[in-house]
CSV table of C-alpha atoms and ligand atoms in Angstrom, one decimal:
chain,number,residue,atom,x,y,z
A,67,MET,CA,118.0,125.6,109.6
A,68,TYR,CA,116.1,123.1,107.4
A,69,ASN,CA,116.3,123.5,103.6
A,70,VAL,CA,114.5,120.5,102.3
A,71,ILE,CA,111.7,118.2,103.2
A,72,ILE,CA,112.0,114.5,102.5
A,73,VAL,CA,108.8,112.9,101.1
A,74,ARG,CA,108.4,109.2,101.6
A,75,TYR,CA,105.8,107.5,99.4
A,76,GLY,CA,104.5,104.0,98.9
A,77,GLU,CA,107.5,102.7,97.0
A,78,ILE,CA,106.7,99.1,97.6
A,79,ALA,CA,103.1,99.3,96.5
A,80,VAL,CA,103.8,100.6,93.1
A,81,LYS,CA,106.2,98.8,90.8
A,82,GLY,CA,106.9,98.6,87.1
A,83,LYS,CA,105.3,100.7,84.5
A,84,ASN,CA,102.9,102.5,86.8
A,85,ARG,CA,105.7,103.9,89.0
A,86,PRO,CA,106.7,106.9,86.8
A,87,VAL,CA,103.1,107.8,86.3
A,88,PHE,CA,102.5,107.6,90.0
A,89,GLU,CA,105.6,109.7,90.8
A,90,LYS,CA,104.7,112.4,88.2
A,91,LYS,CA,101.2,112.7,89.5
A,92,LEU,CA,102.4,112.8,93.1
A,93,ILE,CA,104.8,115.6,92.3
A,94,SER,CA,102.2,117.6,90.6
A,95,ASN,CA,99.7,117.0,93.4
A,96,ILE,CA,102.2,118.1,96.0
A,97,LYS,CA,103.0,121.3,94.0
A,98,ASN,CA,99.3,122.1,93.7
A,99,SER,CA,98.8,121.6,97.5
A,100,LEU,CA,101.6,124.2,98.0
A,101,ARG,CA,100.4,126.8,95.6
A,102,ALA,CA,98.7,128.9,98.3
A,103,ILE,CA,102.1,129.1,100.2
A,104,GLY,CA,104.3,129.8,97.2
A,105,ARG,CA,104.1,129.0,93.5
A,106,ASP,CA,107.8,128.6,93.1
A,107,ILE,CA,108.3,125.8,95.6
A,108,SER,CA,110.3,123.0,94.0
A,109,VAL,CA,109.3,119.4,94.3
A,110,TYR,CA,111.7,116.9,92.7
A,111,ARG,CA,112.8,113.3,92.6
A,112,LYS,CA,116.3,112.3,93.8
A,113,HIS,CA,117.8,109.3,95.5
A,114,GLY,CA,114.6,107.3,94.8
A,115,ARG,CA,112.5,109.6,96.9
A,116,LEU,CA,111.0,113.0,96.6
A,117,TYR,CA,112.2,116.3,98.1
A,118,ILE,CA,110.5,119.6,98.6
A,119,GLY,CA,112.8,122.6,98.5
A,120,ILE,CA,111.8,124.9,101.4
A,121,GLY,CA,113.4,128.1,100.0
A,122,GLU,CA,112.2,131.2,101.8
A,123,TYR,CA,109.1,129.6,103.2
A,124,ASP,CA,108.1,128.2,106.6
A,125,TYR,CA,108.7,124.5,106.6
A,126,GLU,CA,105.8,123.9,109.0
A,127,ASP,CA,103.4,125.5,106.6
A,128,ILE,CA,104.7,123.3,103.8
A,129,ILE,CA,104.4,120.1,105.9
A,130,ARG,CA,100.9,121.0,107.0
A,131,GLU,CA,99.7,121.1,103.4
A,132,ALA,CA,101.9,118.3,102.0
A,133,LYS,CA,100.6,116.0,104.7
A,134,LYS,CA,97.2,116.0,103.2
A,135,VAL,CA,98.3,114.8,99.8
A,136,PHE,CA,97.3,111.2,99.2
A,137,GLY,CA,100.3,109.0,98.3
A,138,VAL,CA,102.5,110.7,100.9
A,139,PHE,CA,103.4,108.3,103.7
A,140,SER,CA,105.7,110.5,105.8
A,141,LEU,CA,107.7,113.7,105.8
A,142,SER,CA,110.9,114.8,107.4
A,143,PRO,CA,112.3,118.3,107.5
A,144,ALA,CA,116.0,117.9,106.7
A,145,ILE,CA,119.3,119.7,106.2
A,146,MET,CA,120.8,118.8,102.8
A,147,ILE,CA,124.3,120.1,102.1
A,148,GLU,CA,127.1,119.5,99.6
A,149,LYS,CA,129.2,116.4,100.2
A,150,ASP,CA,131.2,117.6,103.1
A,151,TYR,CA,131.3,115.3,106.2
A,152,ASP,CA,132.8,117.9,108.5
A,153,LEU,CA,130.0,120.3,107.6
A,154,LEU,CA,127.5,117.5,108.1
A,155,LYS,CA,128.8,117.2,111.7
A,156,GLU,CA,128.2,120.9,112.3
A,157,LYS,CA,124.7,120.8,110.9
A,158,ALA,CA,123.8,117.7,112.9
A,159,LEU,CA,125.1,119.5,116.0
A,160,GLU,CA,123.0,122.5,115.1
A,161,LEU,CA,119.9,120.3,114.8
A,162,LEU,CA,120.5,118.4,118.0
A,163,THR,CA,121.1,121.7,119.9
A,164,ASP,CA,117.8,122.9,118.7
A,165,LYS,CA,116.1,119.7,119.9
A,166,ILE,CA,117.7,120.2,123.4
A,167,ASP,CA,116.7,123.9,123.6
A,168,PHE,CA,113.2,123.7,122.2
A,169,GLU,CA,112.0,120.2,122.8
A,170,ASP,CA,113.8,119.3,126.0
A,171,ALA,CA,115.5,116.3,124.5
A,172,SER,CA,117.8,114.6,126.9
A,173,THR,CA,118.9,111.4,125.0
A,174,PHE,CA,119.7,110.6,121.4
A,175,LYS,CA,121.2,108.1,119.1
A,176,VAL,CA,122.7,108.4,115.6
A,177,GLU,CA,121.5,106.3,112.7
A,178,SER,CA,123.6,106.4,109.6
A,179,LYS,CA,123.2,105.5,105.9
A,180,ARG,CA,126.1,105.5,103.4
A,181,THR,CA,125.1,105.1,99.8
A,182,ASP,CA,128.5,106.3,98.7
A,183,LYS,CA,130.5,103.1,99.2
A,184,SER,CA,133.8,104.9,98.4
A,185,PHE,CA,133.4,107.0,101.6
A,186,ASN,CA,136.0,105.9,104.1
A,187,LEU,CA,133.7,105.2,107.0
A,188,LYS,CA,131.1,102.5,107.0
A,189,SER,CA,127.6,103.2,108.4
A,190,PRO,CA,128.3,101.9,112.0
A,191,GLU,CA,131.6,103.9,112.0
A,192,ILE,CA,129.7,107.0,110.9
A,193,SER,CA,127.2,106.5,113.7
A,194,ARG,CA,130.0,106.1,116.3
A,195,ASP,CA,132.1,109.0,115.0
A,196,MET,CA,129.1,111.3,114.7
A,197,GLY,CA,127.7,110.3,118.1
A,198,GLY,CA,131.1,111.0,119.7
A,199,TYR,CA,131.3,114.4,118.0
A,200,LEU,CA,127.8,115.4,119.2
A,201,LEU,CA,128.4,114.2,122.7
A,202,SER,CA,131.7,116.0,123.1
A,203,ASN,CA,130.3,119.2,121.8
A,204,LEU,CA,127.2,119.2,124.0
A,205,ASP,CA,129.0,118.8,127.2
A,206,GLY,CA,126.6,117.0,129.6
A,207,LYS,CA,123.4,118.4,128.0
A,208,ILE,CA,122.4,115.2,126.4
A,209,GLY,CA,123.2,111.5,126.7
A,210,VAL,CA,123.1,108.5,124.5
A,211,ASP,CA,120.3,106.0,124.7
A,212,VAL,CA,120.2,103.4,121.9
A,213,ASN,CA,117.0,101.8,123.0
A,214,ASN,CA,114.6,104.6,123.6
A,215,PRO,CA,116.1,107.9,122.6
A,216,ASP,CA,114.2,111.2,122.6
A,217,VAL,CA,115.9,112.1,119.3
A,218,ILE,CA,117.1,109.8,116.5
A,219,MET,CA,119.6,111.8,114.5
A,220,HIS,CA,119.6,110.4,111.0
A,221,VAL,CA,122.7,111.2,108.9
A,222,GLU,CA,123.2,110.2,105.3
A,223,VAL,CA,126.4,110.3,103.2
A,224,ARG,CA,125.4,110.1,99.5
A,225,GLU,CA,127.4,110.3,96.3
A,226,ASP,CA,126.6,113.9,95.7
A,227,SER,CA,125.4,115.3,99.1
A,228,CYS,CA,125.0,114.8,102.8
A,229,LEU,CA,121.8,114.9,104.8
A,230,CYS,CA,120.6,115.0,108.4
A,231,TYR,CA,117.2,115.0,110.0
A,232,SER,CA,115.4,113.7,113.0
A,233,ASP,CA,111.6,114.3,112.8
A,234,LYS,CA,109.3,112.0,110.9
A,235,ILE,CA,105.8,113.2,110.5
A,236,ASP,CA,103.2,110.6,109.4
A,237,ALA,CA,100.9,111.4,106.6
A,238,PHE,CA,97.8,109.5,105.3
A,239,GLY,CA,99.4,107.3,102.7
A,240,GLY,CA,97.3,106.0,99.9
A,241,MET,CA,97.8,106.7,96.2
A,242,PRO,CA,98.0,110.0,94.3
A,243,LEU,CA,94.7,111.5,93.4
A,244,GLY,CA,94.0,111.0,89.7
A,245,THR,CA,95.8,107.7,89.3
A,246,ASN,CA,92.7,105.5,89.6
A,247,GLY,CA,89.8,107.0,87.7
A,248,LYS,CA,86.7,108.8,89.0
A,249,ALA,CA,83.7,107.9,91.2
A,250,MET,CA,80.5,109.6,92.2
A,251,VAL,CA,79.9,109.8,95.9
A,252,LEU,CA,76.4,110.0,97.4
A,253,LEU,CA,77.1,112.6,99.9
A,254,SER,CA,74.7,113.2,102.8
A,255,GLY,CA,75.1,115.5,105.7
A,256,GLY,CA,75.8,112.5,108.0
A,257,ILE,CA,79.1,111.3,109.5
A,258,ASP,CA,79.6,108.3,107.2
A,259,SER,CA,79.5,109.4,103.6
A,260,PRO,CA,82.2,112.1,103.9
A,261,VAL,CA,84.4,109.4,105.4
A,262,ALA,CA,83.6,107.0,102.6
A,263,ALA,CA,84.4,109.7,100.1
A,264,TRP,CA,87.7,110.4,101.7
A,265,MET,CA,88.7,106.7,101.9
A,266,VAL,CA,88.0,106.1,98.2
A,267,ALA,CA,89.8,109.3,97.3
A,268,LYS,CA,92.8,108.1,99.3
A,269,ARG,CA,93.1,105.3,96.9
A,270,GLY,CA,93.8,107.8,94.1
A,271,VAL,CA,90.2,108.0,92.9
A,272,GLU,CA,89.0,111.5,91.9
A,273,ILE,CA,85.5,112.2,93.3
A,274,GLU,CA,82.4,114.1,92.4
A,275,ALA,CA,79.5,114.4,94.8
A,276,ILE,CA,75.7,114.1,94.5
A,277,HIS,CA,73.4,115.2,97.2
A,278,TYR,CA,69.6,114.9,97.6
A,279,HIS,CA,67.5,117.4,99.4
A,280,SER,CA,63.7,117.8,99.8
A,281,TYR,CA,63.4,121.6,99.6
A,282,PRO,CA,61.3,123.2,101.0
A,283,PHE,CA,60.9,120.4,103.6
A,284,THR,CA,64.7,120.5,104.1
A,285,ASN,CA,66.1,124.0,104.2
A,286,GLU,CA,68.9,126.0,102.7
A,287,ARG,CA,71.0,125.5,105.8
A,288,SER,CA,71.0,121.7,105.5
A,289,LEU,CA,72.2,122.1,101.9
A,290,GLU,CA,74.9,124.5,103.0
A,291,LYS,CA,76.0,122.0,105.6
A,292,VAL,CA,76.7,119.3,103.0
A,293,LYS,CA,78.5,121.9,100.8
A,294,GLU,CA,80.7,122.6,103.8
A,295,LEU,CA,81.5,118.9,104.1
A,296,ALA,CA,82.4,118.9,100.4
A,297,ARG,CA,84.6,122.0,101.1
A,298,THR,CA,86.4,120.1,103.8
A,299,LEU,CA,86.9,117.1,101.6
A,300,SER,CA,88.3,119.4,98.9
A,301,LYS,CA,91.3,120.0,101.2
A,302,TYR,CA,92.3,116.5,100.2
A,303,CYS,CA,90.5,115.9,97.0
A,304,GLY,CA,90.9,119.2,95.2
A,305,PRO,CA,87.8,121.1,93.8
A,306,ILE,CA,84.7,118.9,93.9
A,307,LYS,CA,81.9,119.0,91.3
A,308,PHE,CA,78.8,119.0,93.5
A,309,HIS,CA,75.4,118.0,92.1
A,310,SER,CA,72.3,118.8,94.1
A,311,VAL,CA,69.0,117.2,93.3
A,312,ASN,CA,65.6,117.9,94.7
A,313,ILE,CA,64.1,114.4,95.4
A,314,LEU,CA,60.9,115.7,96.9
A,315,PRO,CA,58.8,115.2,93.8
A,316,ILE,CA,59.9,111.5,93.7
A,317,GLN,CA,59.3,111.1,97.5
A,318,LYS,CA,55.8,112.4,97.0
A,319,GLN,CA,55.1,110.0,94.2
A,320,ILE,CA,56.4,107.1,96.3
A,321,ASN,CA,54.4,108.2,99.3
A,322,GLU,CA,51.2,108.3,97.3
A,323,ASN,CA,51.7,105.1,95.4
A,324,CYS,CA,53.8,102.6,97.3
A,325,PRO,CA,53.5,100.6,100.5
A,326,GLU,CA,54.4,102.7,103.5
A,327,ASP,CA,57.0,100.4,104.9
A,328,GLU,CA,58.9,100.5,101.6
A,329,LEU,CA,59.2,104.2,101.3
A,330,THR,CA,62.8,104.5,102.4
A,331,ILE,CA,64.1,101.5,100.4
A,332,ILE,CA,62.4,102.7,97.2
A,333,ALA,CA,63.7,106.2,97.7
A,334,ARG,CA,67.1,104.8,98.1
A,335,ARG,CA,66.8,103.0,94.8
A,336,PHE,CA,65.9,106.2,93.2
A,337,MET,CA,69.0,107.9,94.7
A,338,MET,CA,71.1,105.2,93.3
A,339,LYS,CA,69.5,105.4,89.8
A,340,ILE,CA,69.9,109.1,89.6
A,341,ALA,CA,73.5,108.9,90.8
A,342,GLN,CA,74.2,106.3,88.2
A,343,LYS,CA,72.8,108.4,85.5
A,344,VAL,CA,74.8,111.5,86.5
A,345,ALA,CA,77.9,109.3,87.1
A,346,LYS,CA,77.7,108.0,83.5
A,347,MET,CA,77.3,111.6,82.2
A,348,GLU,CA,80.4,112.6,84.2
A,349,ASN,CA,82.6,109.6,83.2
A,350,CYS,CA,82.5,108.2,86.8
A,351,ASN,CA,82.9,104.4,86.8
A,352,ALA,CA,81.5,103.7,90.2
A,353,LEU,CA,79.3,105.0,93.0
A,354,VAL,CA,80.4,105.4,96.6
A,355,THR,CA,78.1,105.3,99.6
A,356,GLY,CA,78.7,105.5,103.4
A,357,GLU,CA,76.6,102.4,104.1
A,358,SER,CA,77.7,99.8,106.6
A,359,ILE,CA,76.1,96.5,107.5
A,360,GLY,CA,73.2,96.7,109.9
A,361,GLN,CA,73.5,100.4,110.8
A,362,VAL,CA,69.9,101.2,109.9
A,363,ALA,CA,66.9,99.3,108.5
A,364,SER,CA,67.9,99.9,104.9
A,365,GLN,CA,71.4,98.6,105.5
A,366,THR,CA,70.6,95.0,106.3
A,367,ILE,CA,72.1,92.6,103.8
A,368,ASN,CA,68.7,92.3,102.2
A,369,GLY,CA,68.4,96.1,102.1
A,370,LEU,CA,71.8,96.5,100.6
A,371,GLU,CA,71.0,93.8,98.0
A,372,VAL,CA,67.8,95.7,97.0
A,373,THR,CA,69.7,99.0,96.8
A,374,ASP,CA,72.6,97.4,94.8
A,375,ASN,CA,70.1,95.9,92.4
A,376,ALA,CA,68.9,99.4,91.3
A,377,VAL,CA,72.1,100.0,89.3
A,378,ASP,CA,74.5,98.2,87.1
A,379,ILE,CA,77.8,100.1,87.8
A,380,PRO,CA,80.0,99.1,90.8
A,381,VAL,CA,79.0,100.5,94.2
A,382,PHE,CA,81.9,101.0,96.6
A,383,ARG,CA,81.0,100.9,100.3
A,384,PRO,CA,84.3,101.4,102.0
A,385,LEU,CA,82.7,101.4,105.5
A,386,ILE,CA,80.8,98.2,105.0
A,387,ALA,CA,82.4,96.4,108.0
A,388,PHE,CA,83.3,99.5,110.1
A,389,ASP,CA,81.9,100.1,113.5
A,390,LYS,CA,80.5,103.6,114.0
A,391,ILE,CA,83.1,104.5,116.6
A,392,ASP,CA,85.9,103.8,114.1
A,393,ILE,CA,84.1,105.9,111.4
A,394,ILE,CA,83.8,108.7,113.9
A,395,ASP,CA,87.6,108.5,114.6
A,396,ILE,CA,88.3,109.0,110.9
A,397,SER,CA,85.8,111.8,110.6
A,398,LYS,CA,87.6,113.6,113.4
A,399,LYS,CA,91.0,113.0,111.9
A,400,ILE,CA,89.8,114.4,108.5
A,401,GLU,CA,87.9,117.3,110.2
A,402,THR,CA,84.4,116.5,108.9
A,403,TYR,CA,83.0,115.4,112.2
A,404,GLU,CA,82.2,118.9,113.7
A,405,THR,CA,80.2,119.7,110.6
A,406,SER,CA,78.5,116.3,110.3
A,407,ILE,CA,77.1,116.5,113.8
A,408,ILE,CA,75.3,119.9,113.3
A,409,PRO,CA,71.7,118.9,113.6
A,410,GLU,CA,69.9,119.5,110.3
A,411,GLU,CA,67.0,118.0,108.5
A,412,ASP,CA,67.8,115.3,106.0
A,413,CYS,CA,65.7,114.3,103.0
A,414,CYS,CA,65.5,110.7,104.3
A,415,THR,CA,63.7,111.9,107.4
A,416,VAL,CA,60.9,113.7,105.5
A,417,PHE,CA,58.9,110.7,104.8
A,418,LEU,CA,60.0,108.2,107.3
A,419,PRO,CA,58.0,105.0,107.6
A,420,LYS,CA,57.1,104.0,111.2
A,421,HIS,CA,58.3,100.4,110.6
A,422,PRO,CA,60.6,100.2,107.6
A,423,VAL,CA,61.1,96.8,106.0
A,424,THR,CA,64.2,95.2,107.3
A,425,ARG,CA,64.2,92.2,105.0
A,426,PRO,CA,63.0,93.6,101.7
A,427,ARG,CA,62.8,91.3,98.7
A,428,VAL,CA,64.1,92.5,95.4
A,429,ASP,CA,61.2,91.2,93.3
A,430,LYS,CA,58.6,92.6,95.7
A,431,ILE,CA,60.2,96.1,95.8
A,432,ILE,CA,60.6,96.2,92.0
A,433,LYS,CA,56.9,95.3,91.8
A,434,SER,CA,55.9,98.1,94.2
A,435,GLU,CA,58.1,100.5,92.3
A,436,SER,CA,56.8,99.6,88.9
A,437,VAL,CA,53.6,101.5,89.5
A,438,LEU,CA,55.8,104.6,89.0
A,439,ASP,CA,57.3,105.9,85.8
A,440,VAL,CA,60.8,105.3,87.1
A,441,GLU,CA,62.7,106.4,84.0
A,442,ARG,CA,60.8,109.6,83.6
A,443,LEU,CA,61.2,110.5,87.3
A,444,VAL,CA,64.9,109.9,87.1
A,445,ASP,CA,65.2,112.0,84.0
A,446,GLU,CA,63.3,114.9,85.4
A,447,ALA,CA,65.4,114.8,88.6
A,448,VAL,CA,68.6,115.0,86.6
A,449,GLU,CA,67.2,117.8,84.4
A,450,SER,CA,66.4,119.9,87.4
A,451,MET,CA,69.8,119.2,89.1
A,452,GLU,CA,72.0,122.1,90.1
A,453,VAL,CA,75.8,121.8,89.7
A,454,GLU,CA,78.5,123.8,91.3
A,455,ILE,CA,82.3,123.4,91.9
A,456,ILE,CA,83.2,123.4,95.6
A,457,SER,CA,86.7,124.3,96.6
A,458,LEU,CA,88.4,125.9,99.5
B,704,ATP,P1,75.5,109.0,106.5
B,704,ATP,O1,76.0,109.3,107.8
B,704,ATP,O2,76.5,109.0,105.4
B,704,ATP,O3,74.3,110.0,106.2
B,704,ATP,P2,73.7,107.0,107.4
B,704,ATP,O4,74.2,106.0,108.3
B,704,ATP,O5,72.9,108.1,108.0
B,704,ATP,O6,74.9,107.6,106.5
B,704,ATP,P3,71.6,106.5,105.4
B,704,ATP,O7,71.0,107.8,105.7
B,704,ATP,O8,70.8,105.3,105.3
B,704,ATP,O9,72.8,106.2,106.4
B,704,ATP,O10,72.4,106.7,104.1
B,704,ATP,C1,73.2,105.7,103.6
B,704,ATP,C2,74.1,106.3,102.5
B,704,ATP,O11,73.2,106.8,101.4
B,704,ATP,C3,74.9,107.5,102.9
B,704,ATP,O12,76.1,107.1,103.5
B,704,ATP,C4,75.0,108.2,101.6
B,704,ATP,O13,76.1,107.7,100.9
B,704,ATP,C5,73.7,108.0,100.9
B,704,ATP,N1,72.8,109.1,101.3
B,704,ATP,C6,71.9,109.1,102.3
B,704,ATP,N2,71.2,110.3,102.3
B,704,ATP,C7,71.7,111.0,101.2
B,704,ATP,C8,71.4,112.3,100.7
B,704,ATP,N3,70.5,113.1,101.2
B,704,ATP,N4,72.1,112.7,99.6
B,704,ATP,C9,73.0,111.9,99.0
B,704,ATP,N5,73.3,110.7,99.5
B,704,ATP,C10,72.7,110.2,100.6
B,705,MG,MG1,72.2,109.8,106.7
């Protein structure tokens, strides 16, 4: 029945010179997302929006994939025909019959759009005429309800074609990946950082990931878990360059030479410094973390200040003011939650101070840290780093 899918995107958000770039990128990202279904699926711009040609494929498969593409706000499977109003009526009837038979629809209304001003009926007249036609052909199976209908039958009369559709499937919105540079995500096995990564990617930012482990204190399984999270993220973000670094040698040095209550905060500064170094190597212009104010001792405002101070590139913390419960909601929606809650050792828990400082001072922490050869430790960590591309 359906032959095209209407793709709505953030028309209002992007204006001027950026718009063609945005559209081109969105088209190519949608095409990429559909490659596994069929390489010859067409995606094109027409009427100031995008269409996907369904061809021989299952429209539900296409929607499932296209829904994950950032920049897509909503999708509607539709019937597009040549400009023939009588045929449009038949197609709308077919669509509405389907809704009655398979979705138990009992009320409807028609909403019309006429972009061809030379067409002899105005929009309200099309609605009335189409509504009357549908009602008279579905004798008693369905009624009209203009306030709260089960089905809204959208019909459009355009210069070169006619169109009808009823479903509107919401997507994530955002901006097409690859239109806003690249960032390095500090990806742990927790709930927060995958959500933070997803949120930044949703704004069109390509992401790479860096993960710290303390092998052999943390095991192979805990590393696999984080790779699995990266794999889930790659559903939205495409293949992800995944860097893994053993931070145990640094943790041992901190443990031996720095005050016990500062172990975590100093280790976090090392994580930031290493991430910054790798980010610069990879042309990433920012770091991303899953921190939010007050969640743990190292995420007090003072803690964040001390962490921030370790680097000179921007650090994006999209979850900074989120409650855990809201972060969990997103992690369920993007399907990272089930993996995140698998209990595994994390490098941060290997040397956990009994009473971590909650109000660390930058100068004091830098002083404690200065007994270490920070630069060398960072360089060595980066040299021993392993890199792999994670994709579905
Ligand atoms: P998450 O749920 O993301 O692990 P969290 O609330 O447990 O966050 P922390 O463990 O303090 O908080 O970590 C704060 C942030 O530091 C994380 O969101 C992540 O960005 C980064 N981080 C923590 N541990 C690691 C790790 N082992 N590898 C890479 N990044 C990490
Ligand atoms: Mg954590």
